[in-house]
Amino acid sequence: MTAPPGPSGRTAPTRADPELAPTFAVPPAVLDTLGPPVRPAGVVLGADPDGEPVTVTLVRAAPTRVVVLGGLYLARQVVLRAAGTGMRAVVVTGRPPAWEAVRRAAVPAGDAPTADHPDAPVRVVAEPPADLAVPGGAPLLVVHDRGATTRGSSPARRPRQTTLVVLPSLVPAVSDLADDADLVLLQRMPPHEAELAGRLWRLTPSMIESLRTLPDRGVVVLGRNLWRRVDLVTGPRETAILGPVRRGD
């Protein structure tokens, strides 16, 4: 994903993958009414510094990888909103209780499938199930929650599947995985991680400083020729499920 730097390092990009890059769509005020009708607009991520809404298109024909570097709150919010657009999700995690609220919230009223039921809108499993690659099946979001560990092999890429890798921190052991992503969502980093991010993605000093000083609600969306600052926003219904917007889990 690394782009050649400009004269003073990486500069604010002007071009990005039109299918994946954040776009402007619906106002954040409608977050509590998300449903299948808004699917073409993508998944609402938050608002830019001017208050304009930003969405990310996760459903693509090509295999896609997104990396979340930060707290579990952000990853759960993305999955909950993806499910709200009609996208199915499978969460591979060693901490199922952390995902239970998202799984239950995605279940239609009157249904009660188990956490690993194949037809559940959001499945929560300990290992990737064998039935992930279904020819002609619906687009799928496969979440690999690394939890408190950064160890593990890189998830496979498959057509019509978007892989979301949740990493608690940026360390050299996962730098290749992060750099191979089509899109990276970055939250506030300690100084040594921000410096590593700067070297990995050829960021300018001001970008590195931004990563060190982001507020709890702050996220940087990073892609090829893309750097965009976003603030997480939520509505009462989401807050009841996930709690208040925060940097941590």
PDB file of C-alpha atoms in Angstrom:
ATOM      1  CA  MET A   1       0.000   0.000   0.000  1.00  0.00           C
ATOM      2  CA  THR A   2       2.983   2.298   0.423  1.00  0.00           C
ATOM      3  CA  ALA A   3       3.029   5.196  -2.036  1.00  0.00           C
ATOM      4  CA  PRO A   4       6.152   7.027  -3.230  1.00  0.00           C
ATOM      5  CA  PRO A   5       6.787  10.081  -1.052  1.00  0.00           C
ATOM      6  CA  GLY A   6       6.760  13.623  -2.275  1.00  0.00           C
ATOM      7  CA  PRO A   7       9.639  16.075  -1.826  1.00  0.00           C
ATOM      8  CA  SER A   8       9.033  16.245   1.955  1.00  0.00           C
ATOM      9  CA  GLY A   9       7.714  12.746   2.553  1.00  0.00           C
ATOM     10  CA  ARG A  10       4.173  11.578   2.101  1.00  0.00           C
ATOM     11  CA  THR A  11       1.800  14.461   1.386  1.00  0.00           C
ATOM     12  CA  ALA A  12      -1.954  14.742   1.630  1.00  0.00           C
ATOM     13  CA  PRO A  13      -3.188  12.431  -1.167  1.00  0.00           C
ATOM     14  CA  THR A  14      -5.492  13.460  -3.966  1.00  0.00           C
ATOM     15  CA  ARG A  15      -6.431  10.077  -5.446  1.00  0.00           C
ATOM     16  CA  ALA A  16      -7.651   6.795  -3.998  1.00  0.00           C
ATOM     17  CA  ASP A  17      -9.312   3.531  -4.983  1.00  0.00           C
ATOM     18  CA  PRO A  18     -12.785   4.786  -5.956  1.00  0.00           C
ATOM     19  CA  GLU A  19     -14.440   1.532  -4.854  1.00  0.00           C
ATOM     20  CA  LEU A  20     -12.978   1.427  -1.366  1.00  0.00           C
ATOM     21  CA  ALA A  21     -12.059   4.957  -0.394  1.00  0.00           C
ATOM     22  CA  PRO A  22     -14.265   6.915   2.006  1.00  0.00           C
ATOM     23  CA  THR A  23     -17.039   8.841   0.308  1.00  0.00           C
ATOM     24  CA  PHE A  24     -19.701  11.309   1.380  1.00  0.00           C
ATOM     25  CA  ALA A  25     -23.209   9.907   1.619  1.00  0.00           C
ATOM     26  CA  VAL A  26     -25.793  10.097   4.402  1.00  0.00           C
ATOM     27  CA  PRO A  27     -25.704  12.415   7.439  1.00  0.00           C
ATOM     28  CA  PRO A  28     -24.506  10.873  10.716  1.00  0.00           C
ATOM     29  CA  ALA A  29     -27.897  11.675  12.254  1.00  0.00           C
ATOM     30  CA  VAL A  30     -29.446   8.713  10.414  1.00  0.00           C
ATOM     31  CA  LEU A  31     -27.121   6.132  11.992  1.00  0.00           C
ATOM     32  CA  ASP A  32     -29.935   4.659  14.075  1.00  0.00           C
ATOM     33  CA  THR A  33     -31.985   3.961  10.956  1.00  0.00           C
ATOM     34  CA  LEU A  34     -29.308   2.107   8.986  1.00  0.00           C
ATOM     35  CA  GLY A  35     -30.689  -0.801   6.977  1.00  0.00           C
ATOM     36  CA  PRO A  36     -30.429  -2.594   3.616  1.00  0.00           C
ATOM     37  CA  PRO A  37     -31.754   0.415   1.635  1.00  0.00           C
ATOM     38  CA  VAL A  38     -28.510   2.334   2.306  1.00  0.00           C
ATOM     39  CA  ARG A  39     -26.272  -0.498   1.088  1.00  0.00           C
ATOM     40  CA  PRO A  40     -25.022   1.314  -2.074  1.00  0.00           C
ATOM     41  CA  ALA A  41     -23.692   4.140   0.090  1.00  0.00           C
ATOM     42  CA  GLY A  42     -21.427   1.792   2.037  1.00  0.00           C
ATOM     43  CA  VAL A  43     -20.788   1.693   5.765  1.00  0.00           C
ATOM     44  CA  VAL A  44     -20.886   4.985   7.645  1.00  0.00           C
ATOM     45  CA  LEU A  45     -17.550   5.429   9.412  1.00  0.00           C
ATOM     46  CA  GLY A  46     -17.954   8.888  10.908  1.00  0.00           C
ATOM     47  CA  ALA A  47     -17.673  12.559  10.028  1.00  0.00           C
ATOM     48  CA  ASP A  48     -14.783  14.617   8.689  1.00  0.00           C
ATOM     49  CA  PRO A  49     -13.515  17.777  10.472  1.00  0.00           C
ATOM     50  CA  ASP A  50     -16.162  19.825   8.648  1.00  0.00           C
ATOM     51  CA  GLY A  51     -18.938  17.580   9.950  1.00  0.00           C
ATOM     52  CA  GLU A  52     -19.526  15.926   6.579  1.00  0.00           C
ATOM     53  CA  PRO A  53     -20.335  12.189   6.764  1.00  0.00           C
ATOM     54  CA  VAL A  54     -17.782   9.652   5.529  1.00  0.00           C
ATOM     55  CA  THR A  55     -18.630   6.124   4.374  1.00  0.00           C
ATOM     56  CA  VAL A  56     -16.471   3.182   3.337  1.00  0.00           C
ATOM     57  CA  THR A  57     -17.531   0.715   0.639  1.00  0.00           C
ATOM     58  CA  LEU A  58     -16.772  -2.750   2.001  1.00  0.00           C
ATOM     59  CA  VAL A  59     -18.659  -4.807  -0.607  1.00  0.00           C
ATOM     60  CA  ARG A  60     -16.459  -5.332  -3.674  1.00  0.00           C
ATOM     61  CA  ALA A  61     -16.017  -8.089  -6.243  1.00  0.00           C
ATOM     62  CA  ALA A  62     -12.262  -8.094  -5.636  1.00  0.00           C
ATOM     63  CA  PRO A  63     -10.759  -9.594  -2.464  1.00  0.00           C
ATOM     64  CA  THR A  64     -10.332  -6.757   0.013  1.00  0.00           C
ATOM     65  CA  ARG A  65      -8.410  -6.386   3.268  1.00  0.00           C
ATOM     66  CA  VAL A  66      -9.016  -3.735   5.919  1.00  0.00           C
ATOM     67  CA  VAL A  67      -6.869  -3.437   9.044  1.00  0.00           C
ATOM     68  CA  VAL A  68      -8.049  -1.783  12.258  1.00  0.00           C
ATOM     69  CA  LEU A  69      -5.161  -0.642  14.448  1.00  0.00           C
ATOM     70  CA  GLY A  70      -6.579   0.352  17.797  1.00  0.00           C
ATOM     71  CA  GLY A  71      -9.397  -0.504  20.157  1.00  0.00           C
ATOM     72  CA  LEU A  72     -12.087  -3.116  19.772  1.00  0.00           C
ATOM     73  CA  TYR A  73     -14.807  -0.460  19.912  1.00  0.00           C
ATOM     74  CA  LEU A  74     -14.034   0.725  16.377  1.00  0.00           C
ATOM     75  CA  ALA A  75     -13.967  -2.808  14.944  1.00  0.00           C
ATOM     76  CA  ARG A  76     -17.280  -3.707  16.577  1.00  0.00           C
ATOM     77  CA  GLN A  77     -18.865  -0.509  15.297  1.00  0.00           C
ATOM     78  CA  VAL A  78     -17.779  -1.262  11.720  1.00  0.00           C
ATOM     79  CA  VAL A  79     -19.144  -4.823  11.936  1.00  0.00           C
ATOM     80  CA  LEU A  80     -22.439  -3.686  13.458  1.00  0.00           C
ATOM     81  CA  ARG A  81     -22.940  -1.128  10.703  1.00  0.00           C
ATOM     82  CA  ALA A  82     -21.920  -3.583   7.986  1.00  0.00           C
ATOM     83  CA  ALA A  83     -24.568  -5.984   9.283  1.00  0.00           C
ATOM     84  CA  GLY A  84     -27.040  -3.105   9.194  1.00  0.00           C
ATOM     85  CA  THR A  85     -26.485  -2.784   5.444  1.00  0.00           C
ATOM     86  CA  GLY A  86     -27.295  -6.472   4.923  1.00  0.00           C
ATOM     87  CA  MET A  87     -23.719  -7.753   4.781  1.00  0.00           C
ATOM     88  CA  ARG A  88     -23.053 -11.083   6.545  1.00  0.00           C
ATOM     89  CA  ALA A  89     -20.128 -11.273   8.961  1.00  0.00           C
ATOM     90  CA  VAL A  90     -18.055 -14.030  10.535  1.00  0.00           C
ATOM     91  CA  VAL A  91     -15.939 -13.032  13.537  1.00  0.00           C
ATOM     92  CA  VAL A  92     -12.980 -15.289  14.350  1.00  0.00           C
ATOM     93  CA  THR A  93     -11.946 -14.453  17.893  1.00  0.00           C
ATOM     94  CA  GLY A  94     -10.514 -15.822  21.100  1.00  0.00           C
ATOM     95  CA  ARG A  95     -12.787 -13.573  23.141  1.00  0.00           C
ATOM     96  CA  PRO A  96     -16.383 -14.336  22.085  1.00  0.00           C
ATOM     97  CA  PRO A  97     -17.988 -12.429  25.002  1.00  0.00           C
ATOM     98  CA  ALA A  98     -16.544  -9.191  23.607  1.00  0.00           C
ATOM     99  CA  TRP A  99     -18.591  -9.704  20.413  1.00  0.00           C
ATOM    100  CA  GLU A 100     -21.792 -11.023  21.960  1.00  0.00           C
ATOM    101  CA  ALA A 101     -23.572  -7.646  21.996  1.00  0.00           C
ATOM    102  CA  VAL A 102     -22.885  -7.161  18.276  1.00  0.00           C
ATOM    103  CA  ARG A 103     -24.029 -10.691  17.437  1.00  0.00           C
ATOM    104  CA  ARG A 104     -27.285 -10.315  19.369  1.00  0.00           C
ATOM    105  CA  ALA A 105     -28.002  -6.861  17.953  1.00  0.00           C
ATOM    106  CA  ALA A 106     -27.706  -8.177  14.381  1.00  0.00           C
ATOM    107  CA  VAL A 107     -30.294 -10.934  14.909  1.00  0.00           C
ATOM    108  CA  PRO A 108     -33.734 -10.041  13.460  1.00  0.00           C
ATOM    109  CA  ALA A 109     -36.560  -9.756  15.968  1.00  0.00           C
ATOM    110  CA  GLY A 110     -38.072 -13.166  16.708  1.00  0.00           C
ATOM    111  CA  ASP A 111     -34.968 -15.129  15.664  1.00  0.00           C
ATOM    112  CA  ALA A 112     -32.438 -16.613  18.057  1.00  0.00           C
ATOM    113  CA  PRO A 113     -29.651 -18.410  16.143  1.00  0.00           C
ATOM    114  CA  THR A 114     -26.614 -19.549  18.094  1.00  0.00           C
ATOM    115  CA  ALA A 115     -23.319 -17.698  17.885  1.00  0.00           C
ATOM    116  CA  ASP A 116     -21.880 -20.083  15.283  1.00  0.00           C
ATOM    117  CA  HIS A 117     -25.074 -20.816  13.319  1.00  0.00           C
ATOM    118  CA  PRO A 118     -24.333 -20.652   9.547  1.00  0.00           C
ATOM    119  CA  ASP A 119     -27.383 -18.464   8.911  1.00  0.00           C
ATOM    120  CA  ALA A 120     -26.679 -15.936  11.664  1.00  0.00           C
ATOM    121  CA  PRO A 121     -26.124 -12.382  10.345  1.00  0.00           C
ATOM    122  CA  VAL A 122     -23.022 -12.202  12.554  1.00  0.00           C
ATOM    123  CA  ARG A 123     -21.335 -15.507  13.434  1.00  0.00           C
ATOM    124  CA  VAL A 124     -18.820 -15.635  16.277  1.00  0.00           C
ATOM    125  CA  VAL A 125     -16.406 -18.573  16.069  1.00  0.00           C
ATOM    126  CA  ALA A 126     -13.042 -19.664  17.458  1.00  0.00           C
ATOM    127  CA  GLU A 127     -11.668 -20.923  14.120  1.00  0.00           C
ATOM    128  CA  PRO A 128     -12.477 -19.969  10.495  1.00  0.00           C
ATOM    129  CA  PRO A 129     -15.312 -22.293   9.380  1.00  0.00           C
ATOM    130  CA  ALA A 130     -14.882 -24.464   6.302  1.00  0.00           C
ATOM    131  CA  ASP A 131     -17.981 -23.034   4.609  1.00  0.00           C
ATOM    132  CA  LEU A 132     -16.649 -19.498   4.153  1.00  0.00           C
ATOM    133  CA  ALA A 133     -15.953 -19.764   0.418  1.00  0.00           C
ATOM    134  CA  VAL A 134     -19.379 -20.319  -1.135  1.00  0.00           C
ATOM    135  CA  PRO A 135     -19.381 -19.779  -4.946  1.00  0.00           C
ATOM    136  CA  GLY A 136     -21.934 -17.149  -5.846  1.00  0.00           C
ATOM    137  CA  GLY A 137     -22.759 -16.537  -2.196  1.00  0.00           C
ATOM    138  CA  ALA A 138     -23.551 -13.194  -0.640  1.00  0.00           C
ATOM    139  CA  PRO A 139     -20.657 -10.796   0.039  1.00  0.00           C
ATOM    140  CA  LEU A 140     -19.029 -11.622   3.345  1.00  0.00           C
ATOM    141  CA  LEU A 141     -17.071  -9.720   5.974  1.00  0.00           C
ATOM    142  CA  VAL A 142     -14.587 -11.995   7.754  1.00  0.00           C
ATOM    143  CA  VAL A 143     -13.195 -10.485  10.953  1.00  0.00           C
ATOM    144  CA  HIS A 144      -9.944 -11.787  12.435  1.00  0.00           C
ATOM    145  CA  ASP A 145      -9.772 -10.409  15.963  1.00  0.00           C
ATOM    146  CA  ARG A 146      -6.174 -10.771  17.104  1.00  0.00           C
ATOM    147  CA  GLY A 147      -7.116  -9.618  20.604  1.00  0.00           C
ATOM    148  CA  ALA A 148      -4.154  -9.183  22.900  1.00  0.00           C
ATOM    149  CA  THR A 149      -1.776 -11.034  20.576  1.00  0.00           C
ATOM    150  CA  THR A 150      -0.303 -10.032  17.229  1.00  0.00           C
ATOM    151  CA  ARG A 151       0.659 -13.566  16.256  1.00  0.00           C
ATOM    152  CA  GLY A 152      -1.079 -15.525  13.521  1.00  0.00           C
ATOM    153  CA  SER A 153      -0.891 -16.156   9.783  1.00  0.00           C
ATOM    154  CA  SER A 154      -2.215 -13.651   7.267  1.00  0.00           C
ATOM    155  CA  PRO A 155      -5.877 -14.332   6.418  1.00  0.00           C
ATOM    156  CA  ALA A 156      -6.506 -15.653   2.904  1.00  0.00           C
ATOM    157  CA  ARG A 157      -7.997 -13.354   0.285  1.00  0.00           C
ATOM    158  CA  ARG A 158     -11.102 -14.568  -1.564  1.00  0.00           C
ATOM    159  CA  PRO A 159     -13.351 -12.900  -4.178  1.00  0.00           C
ATOM    160  CA  ARG A 160     -16.423 -11.125  -2.768  1.00  0.00           C
ATOM    161  CA  GLN A 161     -14.952 -11.291   0.713  1.00  0.00           C
ATOM    162  CA  THR A 162     -13.675  -8.410   2.775  1.00  0.00           C
ATOM    163  CA  THR A 163     -11.251  -9.344   5.532  1.00  0.00           C
ATOM    164  CA  LEU A 164     -11.127  -7.080   8.582  1.00  0.00           C
ATOM    165  CA  VAL A 165      -8.050  -7.703  10.744  1.00  0.00           C
ATOM    166  CA  VAL A 166      -8.180  -6.228  14.246  1.00  0.00           C
ATOM    167  CA  LEU A 167      -4.721  -5.483  15.664  1.00  0.00           C
ATOM    168  CA  PRO A 168      -4.260  -4.023  19.155  1.00  0.00           C
ATOM    169  CA  SER A 169      -0.954  -2.364  18.275  1.00  0.00           C
ATOM    170  CA  LEU A 170       1.511  -1.725  15.459  1.00  0.00           C
ATOM    171  CA  VAL A 171       4.710  -3.733  15.940  1.00  0.00           C
ATOM    172  CA  PRO A 172       7.322  -4.922  13.410  1.00  0.00           C
ATOM    173  CA  ALA A 173       5.822  -8.434  13.413  1.00  0.00           C
ATOM    174  CA  VAL A 174       2.579  -7.184  11.840  1.00  0.00           C
ATOM    175  CA  SER A 175       3.956  -4.372   9.689  1.00  0.00           C
ATOM    176  CA  ASP A 176       3.819  -6.426   6.472  1.00  0.00           C
ATOM    177  CA  LEU A 177       0.213  -7.430   7.172  1.00  0.00           C
ATOM    178  CA  ALA A 178      -0.760  -3.825   7.823  1.00  0.00           C
ATOM    179  CA  ASP A 179       1.077  -2.523   4.763  1.00  0.00           C
ATOM    180  CA  ASP A 180      -0.606  -5.134   2.546  1.00  0.00           C
ATOM    181  CA  ALA A 181      -4.068  -3.859   3.482  1.00  0.00           C
ATOM    182  CA  ASP A 182      -6.215  -1.947   1.014  1.00  0.00           C
ATOM    183  CA  LEU A 183      -7.384   0.334   3.807  1.00  0.00           C
ATOM    184  CA  VAL A 184      -6.104   0.938   7.345  1.00  0.00           C
ATOM    185  CA  LEU A 185      -8.071   2.566  10.159  1.00  0.00           C
ATOM    186  CA  LEU A 186      -5.681   4.091  12.688  1.00  0.00           C
ATOM    187  CA  GLN A 187      -6.510   5.301  16.176  1.00  0.00           C
ATOM    188  CA  ARG A 188      -4.275   7.156  18.618  1.00  0.00           C
ATOM    189  CA  MET A 189      -0.835   5.567  18.955  1.00  0.00           C
ATOM    190  CA  PRO A 190       1.957   5.778  21.520  1.00  0.00           C
ATOM    191  CA  PRO A 191       5.061   7.593  20.218  1.00  0.00           C
ATOM    192  CA  HIS A 192       7.030   4.480  19.242  1.00  0.00           C
ATOM    193  CA  GLU A 193       4.108   3.078  17.212  1.00  0.00           C
ATOM    194  CA  ALA A 194       3.506   6.425  15.520  1.00  0.00           C
ATOM    195  CA  GLU A 195       7.179   6.540  14.526  1.00  0.00           C
ATOM    196  CA  LEU A 196       6.931   3.010  13.092  1.00  0.00           C
ATOM    197  CA  ALA A 197       3.814   4.035  11.163  1.00  0.00           C
ATOM    198  CA  GLY A 198       5.726   7.009   9.808  1.00  0.00           C
ATOM    199  CA  ARG A 199       8.517   4.811   8.481  1.00  0.00           C
ATOM    200  CA  LEU A 200       6.147   2.155   7.147  1.00  0.00           C
ATOM    201  CA  TRP A 201       3.887   4.535   5.207  1.00  0.00           C
ATOM    202  CA  ARG A 202       6.315   7.431   4.651  1.00  0.00           C
ATOM    203  CA  LEU A 203       4.234   9.879   6.640  1.00  0.00           C
ATOM    204  CA  THR A 204       5.125  13.511   7.165  1.00  0.00           C
ATOM    205  CA  PRO A 205       6.083  14.757  10.657  1.00  0.00           C
ATOM    206  CA  SER A 206       2.689  16.437  11.003  1.00  0.00           C
ATOM    207  CA  MET A 207       0.926  13.162  10.194  1.00  0.00           C
ATOM    208  CA  ILE A 208       3.009  11.310  12.778  1.00  0.00           C
ATOM    209  CA  GLU A 209       2.158  13.944  15.362  1.00  0.00           C
ATOM    210  CA  SER A 210      -1.517  13.616  14.462  1.00  0.00           C
ATOM    211  CA  LEU A 211      -1.399   9.882  15.191  1.00  0.00           C
ATOM    212  CA  ARG A 212       0.095  10.602  18.616  1.00  0.00           C
ATOM    213  CA  THR A 213      -2.524  13.178  19.574  1.00  0.00           C
ATOM    214  CA  LEU A 214      -5.813  11.868  18.155  1.00  0.00           C
ATOM    215  CA  PRO A 215      -8.715  12.184  20.605  1.00  0.00           C
ATOM    216  CA  ASP A 216     -10.665   9.106  21.693  1.00  0.00           C
ATOM    217  CA  ARG A 217     -13.152   9.648  18.863  1.00  0.00           C
ATOM    218  CA  GLY A 218     -10.453  10.285  16.247  1.00  0.00           C
ATOM    219  CA  VAL A 219      -9.586   7.908  13.385  1.00  0.00           C
ATOM    220  CA  VAL A 220      -7.232   8.295  10.428  1.00  0.00           C
ATOM    221  CA  VAL A 221      -8.272   6.483   7.242  1.00  0.00           C
ATOM    222  CA  LEU A 222      -5.127   5.482   5.369  1.00  0.00           C
ATOM    223  CA  GLY A 223      -4.900   4.011   1.881  1.00  0.00           C
ATOM    224  CA  ARG A 224      -2.954   4.353  -1.316  1.00  0.00           C
ATOM    225  CA  ASN A 225      -2.703   8.107  -1.855  1.00  0.00           C
ATOM    226  CA  LEU A 226      -5.246   8.577   0.915  1.00  0.00           C
ATOM    227  CA  TRP A 227      -5.076  10.219   4.338  1.00  0.00           C
ATOM    228  CA  ARG A 228      -8.338  11.345   5.886  1.00  0.00           C
ATOM    229  CA  ARG A 229      -9.114  12.386   9.452  1.00  0.00           C
ATOM    230  CA  VAL A 230     -12.501  11.166  10.709  1.00  0.00           C
ATOM    231  CA  ASP A 231     -14.399  11.546  13.982  1.00  0.00           C
ATOM    232  CA  LEU A 232     -16.464   8.592  15.176  1.00  0.00           C
ATOM    233  CA  VAL A 233     -20.119   9.448  15.746  1.00  0.00           C
ATOM    234  CA  THR A 234     -22.940   7.350  17.106  1.00  0.00           C
ATOM    235  CA  GLY A 235     -26.634   7.428  17.939  1.00  0.00           C
ATOM    236  CA  PRO A 236     -28.552   6.377  21.062  1.00  0.00           C
ATOM    237  CA  ARG A 237     -29.315   2.894  19.736  1.00  0.00           C
ATOM    238  CA  GLU A 238     -25.671   2.153  18.962  1.00  0.00           C
ATOM    239  CA  THR A 239     -24.577   3.607  22.282  1.00  0.00           C
ATOM    240  CA  ALA A 240     -26.913   1.203  24.062  1.00  0.00           C
ATOM    241  CA  ILE A 241     -25.148  -1.697  22.304  1.00  0.00           C
ATOM    242  CA  LEU A 242     -21.514  -0.587  22.275  1.00  0.00           C
ATOM    243  CA  GLY A 243     -21.335   2.073  24.961  1.00  0.00           C
ATOM    244  CA  PRO A 244     -19.931   5.578  24.401  1.00  0.00           C
ATOM    245  CA  VAL A 245     -17.377   6.328  21.675  1.00  0.00           C
ATOM    246  CA  ARG A 246     -13.909   5.536  23.007  1.00  0.00           C
ATOM    247  CA  ARG A 247     -10.344   4.636  22.020  1.00  0.00           C
ATOM    248  CA  GLY A 248     -10.193   1.349  23.917  1.00  0.00           C
ATOM    249  CA  ASP A 249     -12.141  -1.902  23.842  1.00  0.00           C
TER     250      ASP A 249
END
